[in-house]
């Protein structure tokens, strides 16, 4: 079955860039997502990328996709304290809309 | 505004009891999902539905059931609660096939003692 892997923790100094990585196994993945979960809350979609794209930029967020290596990354520029959260990578396939999530990466900001 | 709500937000129950967690969405979405969140496992899919009277098993469906009698609701039932089912449960919905955004409820923290 599908598998999505992430490292569990990342610490970054305020103002630096954060890079959160994700690998997946399903070669038929059509959509790849990044969700953010703040404490005590549900998940919110941050951004997504179609599998035929290499990169997507949205303000401070940059998503890179290496489809050959099945590697997805999320870069957050100028990381702020409000970026502290758990970030989930997820994937779904055309015609199979259930999302498969990674383990989540807890991002901690160091003042 | 349209939303997705879960109830209760917190519940403590005893081993062996039947428990039902409610999920209600006003987005008029066809697709609804139940996940459980556990440390080190991320979110794992329990059951999902693509429309009224449609239900499907996810990767961790044992001990759980769902029913979809209308578009708005997908209640999750634990037939006989076990301590291994202590977790945070999230309901989510999406509008169409190939949808790019899932909307999540606030979660239900269930403790089985």
PDB file of C-alpha atoms in Angstrom:
ATOM      1  CA  UNK A   1       0.000   0.000   0.000  1.00  0.00           C
ATOM      2  CA  UNK A   2       0.899   3.648  -0.026  1.00  0.00           C
ATOM      3  CA  UNK A   3       3.488   4.896   2.446  1.00  0.00           C
ATOM      4  CA  UNK A   4       4.483   8.469   3.271  1.00  0.00           C
ATOM      5  CA  UNK A   5       7.518   9.184   5.452  1.00  0.00           C
ATOM      6  CA  UNK A   6       8.630  12.309   7.301  1.00  0.00           C
ATOM      7  CA  UNK A   7      11.100  13.074  10.049  1.00  0.00           C
ATOM      8  CA  UNK A   8       9.328  13.744  13.346  1.00  0.00           C
ATOM      9  CA  UNK A   9      11.057  16.908  14.547  1.00  0.00           C
ATOM     10  CA  UNK A  10      12.717  20.046  13.156  1.00  0.00           C
ATOM     11  CA  UNK A  11      14.068  23.064  15.049  1.00  0.00           C
ATOM     12  CA  UNK A  12      14.840  26.318  13.270  1.00  0.00           C
ATOM     13  CA  UNK A  13      15.932  29.765  14.412  1.00  0.00           C
ATOM     14  CA  UNK A  14      13.466  32.585  13.928  1.00  0.00           C
ATOM     15  CA  UNK A  15      14.165  34.335  10.626  1.00  0.00           C
ATOM     16  CA  UNK A  16      15.892  31.329   9.034  1.00  0.00           C
ATOM     17  CA  UNK A  17      14.360  29.104   6.376  1.00  0.00           C
ATOM     18  CA  UNK A  18      12.718  25.824   7.355  1.00  0.00           C
ATOM     19  CA  UNK A  19      12.826  22.842   5.021  1.00  0.00           C
ATOM     20  CA  UNK A  20      10.524  19.929   5.758  1.00  0.00           C
ATOM     21  CA  UNK A  21      11.024  16.780   3.717  1.00  0.00           C
ATOM     22  CA  UNK A  22       8.733  13.941   2.743  1.00  0.00           C
ATOM     23  CA  UNK A  23       9.107  10.760   0.721  1.00  0.00           C
ATOM     24  CA  UNK A  24       6.278   8.672  -0.690  1.00  0.00           C
ATOM     25  CA  UNK A  25       6.044   5.325  -2.412  1.00  0.00           C
ATOM     26  CA  UNK A  26       2.913   5.465  -4.570  1.00  0.00           C
ATOM     27  CA  UNK A  27       4.007   6.136  -8.142  1.00  0.00           C
ATOM     28  CA  UNK A  28       0.397   6.869  -9.135  1.00  0.00           C
ATOM     29  CA  UNK A  29       0.113   9.824  -6.757  1.00  0.00           C
ATOM     30  CA  UNK A  30      -1.620  12.653  -8.569  1.00  0.00           C
ATOM     31  CA  UNK A  31      -1.783  15.311  -5.886  1.00  0.00           C
ATOM     32  CA  UNK A  32       0.683  16.042  -3.102  1.00  0.00           C
ATOM     33  CA  UNK A  33      -0.237  18.275  -0.210  1.00  0.00           C
ATOM     34  CA  UNK A  34       1.122  20.049   2.804  1.00  0.00           C
ATOM     35  CA  UNK A  35      -1.206  20.475   5.768  1.00  0.00           C
ATOM     36  CA  UNK A  36      -0.556  22.448   8.958  1.00  0.00           C
ATOM     37  CA  UNK A  37      -1.878  21.506  12.380  1.00  0.00           C
ATOM     38  CA  UNK A  38      -1.724  24.019  15.199  1.00  0.00           C
ATOM     39  CA  UNK A  39      -2.109  22.851  18.826  1.00  0.00           C
ATOM     40  CA  UNK A  40      -5.595  21.591  19.662  1.00  0.00           C
ATOM     41  CA  UNK A  41      -6.873  22.127  16.141  1.00  0.00           C
ATOM     42  CA  UNK A  42      -7.665  20.184  13.024  1.00  0.00           C
ATOM     43  CA  UNK A  43      -5.551  20.236   9.886  1.00  0.00           C
ATOM     44  CA  UNK A  44      -5.602  23.076   7.401  1.00  0.00           C
ATOM     45  CA  UNK A  45      -4.388  22.907   3.825  1.00  0.00           C
ATOM     46  CA  UNK A  46      -1.286  25.029   3.282  1.00  0.00           C
ATOM     47  CA  UNK A  47      -0.534  24.263  -0.323  1.00  0.00           C
ATOM     48  CA  UNK A  48      -0.583  21.469  -2.864  1.00  0.00           C
ATOM     49  CA  UNK A  49       1.156  20.495  -6.090  1.00  0.00           C
ATOM     50  CA  UNK A  50       0.109  18.372  -9.021  1.00  0.00           C
ATOM     51  CA  UNK A  51       2.417  15.515  -9.880  1.00  0.00           C
ATOM     52  CA  UNK A  52       3.255  17.012 -13.281  1.00  0.00           C
ATOM     53  CA  UNK A  53       4.810  20.081 -11.641  1.00  0.00           C
ATOM     54  CA  UNK A  54       8.332  20.498 -10.236  1.00  0.00           C
ATOM     55  CA  UNK A  55       7.854  23.554  -8.106  1.00  0.00           C
ATOM     56  CA  UNK A  56       5.182  25.793  -6.707  1.00  0.00           C
ATOM     57  CA  UNK A  57       5.691  29.067  -4.866  1.00  0.00           C
ATOM     58  CA  UNK A  58       3.107  30.778  -2.700  1.00  0.00           C
ATOM     59  CA  UNK A  59       4.380  33.793  -0.739  1.00  0.00           C
ATOM     60  CA  UNK A  60       6.798  32.407   1.895  1.00  0.00           C
ATOM     61  CA  UNK A  61       6.130  28.811   0.901  1.00  0.00           C
ATOM     62  CA  UNK A  62       7.990  26.885  -1.802  1.00  0.00           C
ATOM     63  CA  UNK A  63       7.119  23.306  -2.664  1.00  0.00           C
ATOM     64  CA  UNK A  64       9.604  21.191  -4.597  1.00  0.00           C
ATOM     65  CA  UNK A  65       8.708  17.851  -6.129  1.00  0.00           C
ATOM     66  CA  UNK A  66      11.200  15.288  -7.409  1.00  0.00           C
ATOM     67  CA  UNK A  67       8.899  12.733  -8.959  1.00  0.00           C
ATOM     68  CA  UNK A  68      11.726  10.412  -9.967  1.00  0.00           C
ATOM     69  CA  UNK A  69      12.886  10.088  -6.349  1.00  0.00           C
ATOM     70  CA  UNK A  70       9.340  10.461  -4.949  1.00  0.00           C
ATOM     71  CA  UNK A  71      10.547  13.298  -2.743  1.00  0.00           C
ATOM     72  CA  UNK A  72       8.543  16.338  -1.703  1.00  0.00           C
ATOM     73  CA  UNK A  73       9.777  19.294   0.317  1.00  0.00           C
ATOM     74  CA  UNK A  74       8.256  22.393   1.867  1.00  0.00           C
ATOM     75  CA  UNK A  75      10.427  25.446   2.382  1.00  0.00           C
ATOM     76  CA  UNK A  76       9.200  28.216   4.662  1.00  0.00           C
ATOM     77  CA  UNK A  77      11.178  31.425   4.214  1.00  0.00           C
ATOM     78  CA  UNK A  78      11.779  33.820   7.124  1.00  0.00           C
ATOM     79  CA  UNK A  79      10.319  31.412   9.674  1.00  0.00           C
ATOM     80  CA  UNK A  80       8.218  33.101  12.372  1.00  0.00           C
ATOM     81  CA  UNK A  81       6.970  31.951  15.776  1.00  0.00           C
ATOM     82  CA  UNK A  82       3.498  31.570  14.267  1.00  0.00           C
ATOM     83  CA  UNK A  83       4.885  28.847  12.020  1.00  0.00           C
ATOM     84  CA  UNK A  84       5.285  26.542  15.036  1.00  0.00           C
ATOM     85  CA  UNK A  85       3.032  23.589  14.267  1.00  0.00           C
ATOM     86  CA  UNK A  86       2.977  20.034  12.978  1.00  0.00           C
ATOM     87  CA  UNK A  87       3.285  19.810   9.203  1.00  0.00           C
ATOM     88  CA  UNK A  88       1.832  16.829   7.367  1.00  0.00           C
ATOM     89  CA  UNK A  89       2.689  15.678   3.907  1.00  0.00           C
ATOM     90  CA  UNK A  90      -0.143  13.828   2.139  1.00  0.00           C
ATOM     91  CA  UNK A  91      -0.880  12.282  -1.219  1.00  0.00           C
ATOM     92  CA  UNK A  92      -3.896  11.134  -3.187  1.00  0.00           C
ATOM     93  CA  UNK A  93      -4.479   9.628  -6.607  1.00  0.00           C
ATOM     94  CA  UNK A  94      -6.883  10.468  -9.413  1.00  0.00           C
ATOM     95  CA  UNK A  95      -9.967   8.370  -8.876  1.00  0.00           C
ATOM     96  CA  UNK A  96      -8.887   7.463  -5.345  1.00  0.00           C
ATOM     97  CA  UNK A  97      -9.556  10.522  -3.246  1.00  0.00           C
ATOM     98  CA  UNK A  98      -8.625   9.237   0.168  1.00  0.00           C
ATOM     99  CA  UNK A  99      -5.610  11.060   1.533  1.00  0.00           C
ATOM    100  CA  UNK A 100      -2.609   9.146   2.840  1.00  0.00           C
ATOM    101  CA  UNK A 101      -0.705  11.168   5.422  1.00  0.00           C
ATOM    102  CA  UNK A 102       2.841  11.088   6.672  1.00  0.00           C
ATOM    103  CA  UNK A 103       3.710  10.949  10.344  1.00  0.00           C
ATOM    104  CA  UNK A 104       3.946  14.733  10.598  1.00  0.00           C
ATOM    105  CA  UNK A 105       6.964  16.940  11.386  1.00  0.00           C
ATOM    106  CA  UNK A 106       6.809  19.084  14.501  1.00  0.00           C
ATOM    107  CA  UNK A 107       8.447  22.428  13.696  1.00  0.00           C
ATOM    108  CA  UNK A 108       9.850  24.308  16.678  1.00  0.00           C
ATOM    109  CA  UNK A 109      11.057  27.885  16.338  1.00  0.00           C
ATOM    110  CA  UNK A 110      14.059  28.959  18.413  1.00  0.00           C
ATOM    111  CA  UNK A 111      13.941  32.681  19.343  1.00  0.00           C
TER     112      UNK A 111
ATOM    113  CA  UNK B   1     -20.275  29.926   6.725  1.00  0.00           C
ATOM    114  CA  UNK B   2     -20.105  26.253   5.896  1.00  0.00           C
ATOM    115  CA  UNK B   3     -18.249  24.124   8.401  1.00  0.00           C
ATOM    116  CA  UNK B   4     -17.534  20.661   9.710  1.00  0.00           C
ATOM    117  CA  UNK B   5     -18.149  19.954  13.383  1.00  0.00           C
ATOM    118  CA  UNK B   6     -17.353  17.013  15.597  1.00  0.00           C
ATOM    119  CA  UNK B   7     -18.914  16.084  18.903  1.00  0.00           C
ATOM    120  CA  UNK B   8     -18.074  15.536  21.607  1.00  0.00           C
ATOM    121  CA  UNK B   9     -14.674  17.261  21.743  1.00  0.00           C
ATOM    122  CA  UNK B  10     -13.584  15.087  24.642  1.00  0.00           C
ATOM    123  CA  UNK B  11     -14.880  11.761  25.900  1.00  0.00           C
ATOM    124  CA  UNK B  12     -13.826   9.237  28.500  1.00  0.00           C
ATOM    125  CA  UNK B  13     -15.388   5.790  28.285  1.00  0.00           C
ATOM    126  CA  UNK B  14     -14.877   2.370  29.776  1.00  0.00           C
ATOM    127  CA  UNK B  15     -13.497  -0.691  28.040  1.00  0.00           C
ATOM    128  CA  UNK B  16     -16.230  -2.691  26.346  1.00  0.00           C
ATOM    129  CA  UNK B  17     -18.729   0.147  25.936  1.00  0.00           C
ATOM    130  CA  UNK B  18     -20.141   1.197  22.592  1.00  0.00           C
ATOM    131  CA  UNK B  19     -19.222   4.757  21.671  1.00  0.00           C
ATOM    132  CA  UNK B  20     -20.390   6.931  18.781  1.00  0.00           C
ATOM    133  CA  UNK B  21     -18.544  10.022  17.600  1.00  0.00           C
ATOM    134  CA  UNK B  22     -20.508  12.492  15.531  1.00  0.00           C
ATOM    135  CA  UNK B  23     -19.377  14.368  12.429  1.00  0.00           C
ATOM    136  CA  UNK B  24     -21.593  16.902  10.692  1.00  0.00           C
ATOM    137  CA  UNK B  25     -20.687  19.033   7.684  1.00  0.00           C
ATOM    138  CA  UNK B  26     -22.641  21.804   6.028  1.00  0.00           C
ATOM    139  CA  UNK B  27     -20.448  21.968   2.910  1.00  0.00           C
ATOM    140  CA  UNK B  28     -22.748  19.513   1.095  1.00  0.00           C
ATOM    141  CA  UNK B  29     -19.645  17.455   0.328  1.00  0.00           C
ATOM    142  CA  UNK B  30     -19.991  13.969  -1.075  1.00  0.00           C
ATOM    143  CA  UNK B  31     -16.759  12.583   0.412  1.00  0.00           C
ATOM    144  CA  UNK B  32     -16.272  12.139   4.149  1.00  0.00           C
ATOM    145  CA  UNK B  33     -13.431  10.499   6.061  1.00  0.00           C
ATOM    146  CA  UNK B  34     -12.518   9.428   9.585  1.00  0.00           C
ATOM    147  CA  UNK B  35      -8.903   9.417  10.726  1.00  0.00           C
ATOM    148  CA  UNK B  36      -7.197   8.708  13.995  1.00  0.00           C
ATOM    149  CA  UNK B  37      -4.056  10.562  15.038  1.00  0.00           C
ATOM    150  CA  UNK B  38      -1.425   8.871  17.167  1.00  0.00           C
ATOM    151  CA  UNK B  39       2.125   9.942  17.954  1.00  0.00           C
ATOM    152  CA  UNK B  40       4.558   8.421  15.508  1.00  0.00           C
ATOM    153  CA  UNK B  41       1.804   7.301  13.123  1.00  0.00           C
ATOM    154  CA  UNK B  42       0.430  10.553  11.800  1.00  0.00           C
ATOM    155  CA  UNK B  43      -3.155  10.275  10.580  1.00  0.00           C
ATOM    156  CA  UNK B  44      -4.452   6.850   9.644  1.00  0.00           C
ATOM    157  CA  UNK B  45      -7.647   6.328   7.721  1.00  0.00           C
ATOM    158  CA  UNK B  46     -10.374   4.377   9.521  1.00  0.00           C
ATOM    159  CA  UNK B  47     -13.399   4.540   7.194  1.00  0.00           C
ATOM    160  CA  UNK B  48     -14.571   6.735   4.364  1.00  0.00           C
ATOM    161  CA  UNK B  49     -17.629   7.403   2.265  1.00  0.00           C
ATOM    162  CA  UNK B  50     -18.094   8.798  -1.245  1.00  0.00           C
ATOM    163  CA  UNK B  51     -21.823   9.408  -0.858  1.00  0.00           C
ATOM    164  CA  UNK B  52     -25.068   8.391   0.806  1.00  0.00           C
ATOM    165  CA  UNK B  53     -25.191   4.673   1.595  1.00  0.00           C
ATOM    166  CA  UNK B  54     -21.552   4.257   0.485  1.00  0.00           C
ATOM    167  CA  UNK B  55     -18.956   3.188   3.094  1.00  0.00           C
ATOM    168  CA  UNK B  56     -15.441   1.817   2.707  1.00  0.00           C
ATOM    169  CA  UNK B  57     -12.806   0.450   5.061  1.00  0.00           C
ATOM    170  CA  UNK B  58      -9.531   2.264   5.578  1.00  0.00           C
ATOM    171  CA  UNK B  59      -6.247   0.863   6.812  1.00  0.00           C
ATOM    172  CA  UNK B  60      -7.258   0.640  10.509  1.00  0.00           C
ATOM    173  CA  UNK B  61     -10.966  -0.228  10.348  1.00  0.00           C
ATOM    174  CA  UNK B  62     -11.066  -3.161  12.800  1.00  0.00           C
ATOM    175  CA  UNK B  63     -13.337  -2.377  15.753  1.00  0.00           C
ATOM    176  CA  UNK B  64     -14.986   0.596  14.011  1.00  0.00           C
ATOM    177  CA  UNK B  65     -18.049   1.077  11.837  1.00  0.00           C
ATOM    178  CA  UNK B  66     -19.720   3.971  10.005  1.00  0.00           C
ATOM    179  CA  UNK B  67     -23.026   4.599   8.290  1.00  0.00           C
ATOM    180  CA  UNK B  68     -24.016   7.290   5.792  1.00  0.00           C
ATOM    181  CA  UNK B  69     -27.762   7.896   5.768  1.00  0.00           C
ATOM    182  CA  UNK B  70     -27.536  11.491   4.532  1.00  0.00           C
ATOM    183  CA  UNK B  71     -24.989  13.819   2.966  1.00  0.00           C
ATOM    184  CA  UNK B  72     -24.254  15.821   6.116  1.00  0.00           C
ATOM    185  CA  UNK B  73     -23.384  13.134   8.685  1.00  0.00           C
ATOM    186  CA  UNK B  74     -20.896  10.292   9.065  1.00  0.00           C
ATOM    187  CA  UNK B  75     -21.015   8.945  12.630  1.00  0.00           C
ATOM    188  CA  UNK B  76     -18.175   6.686  13.750  1.00  0.00           C
ATOM    189  CA  UNK B  77     -19.056   3.842  16.127  1.00  0.00           C
ATOM    190  CA  UNK B  78     -16.664   1.881  18.297  1.00  0.00           C
ATOM    191  CA  UNK B  79     -18.515  -1.377  18.814  1.00  0.00           C
ATOM    192  CA  UNK B  80     -16.688  -2.376  22.018  1.00  0.00           C
ATOM    193  CA  UNK B  81     -14.143   0.222  23.075  1.00  0.00           C
ATOM    194  CA  UNK B  82     -10.593  -0.961  23.771  1.00  0.00           C
ATOM    195  CA  UNK B  83      -7.671   0.886  25.363  1.00  0.00           C
ATOM    196  CA  UNK B  84      -5.863   0.706  22.003  1.00  0.00           C
ATOM    197  CA  UNK B  85      -8.566   2.986  20.630  1.00  0.00           C
ATOM    198  CA  UNK B  86      -7.533   5.838  22.907  1.00  0.00           C
ATOM    199  CA  UNK B  87      -6.652   8.480  20.343  1.00  0.00           C
ATOM    200  CA  UNK B  88      -7.619  11.773  18.745  1.00  0.00           C
ATOM    201  CA  UNK B  89     -10.182  11.292  15.989  1.00  0.00           C
ATOM    202  CA  UNK B  90     -10.596  13.636  13.036  1.00  0.00           C
ATOM    203  CA  UNK B  91     -13.391  13.828  10.547  1.00  0.00           C
ATOM    204  CA  UNK B  92     -12.789  15.418   7.143  1.00  0.00           C
ATOM    205  CA  UNK B  93     -14.722  16.102   3.951  1.00  0.00           C
ATOM    206  CA  UNK B  94     -13.973  16.915   0.330  1.00  0.00           C
ATOM    207  CA  UNK B  95     -16.309  18.037  -2.407  1.00  0.00           C
ATOM    208  CA  UNK B  96     -15.572  16.019  -5.514  1.00  0.00           C
ATOM    209  CA  UNK B  97     -13.382  13.363  -6.965  1.00  0.00           C
ATOM    210  CA  UNK B  98      -9.904  14.802  -7.451  1.00  0.00           C
ATOM    211  CA  UNK B  99     -10.613  17.557  -4.924  1.00  0.00           C
ATOM    212  CA  UNK B 100      -7.566  19.463  -3.781  1.00  0.00           C
ATOM    213  CA  UNK B 101      -8.615  20.473  -0.274  1.00  0.00           C
ATOM    214  CA  UNK B 102      -9.940  18.444   2.629  1.00  0.00           C
ATOM    215  CA  UNK B 103     -11.723  20.315   5.419  1.00  0.00           C
ATOM    216  CA  UNK B 104     -11.148  18.957   8.901  1.00  0.00           C
ATOM    217  CA  UNK B 105     -13.152  19.071  12.091  1.00  0.00           C
ATOM    218  CA  UNK B 106     -11.540  20.148  15.361  1.00  0.00           C
ATOM    219  CA  UNK B 107     -11.061  16.577  16.542  1.00  0.00           C
ATOM    220  CA  UNK B 108     -12.437  14.381  19.319  1.00  0.00           C
ATOM    221  CA  UNK B 109     -10.077  13.221  22.051  1.00  0.00           C
ATOM    222  CA  UNK B 110     -11.264   9.787  23.190  1.00  0.00           C
ATOM    223  CA  UNK B 111      -9.850   8.062  26.249  1.00  0.00           C
ATOM    224  CA  UNK B 112     -10.758   4.429  26.957  1.00  0.00           C
ATOM    225  CA  UNK B 113     -10.108   3.404  30.564  1.00  0.00           C
TER     226      UNK B 113
END
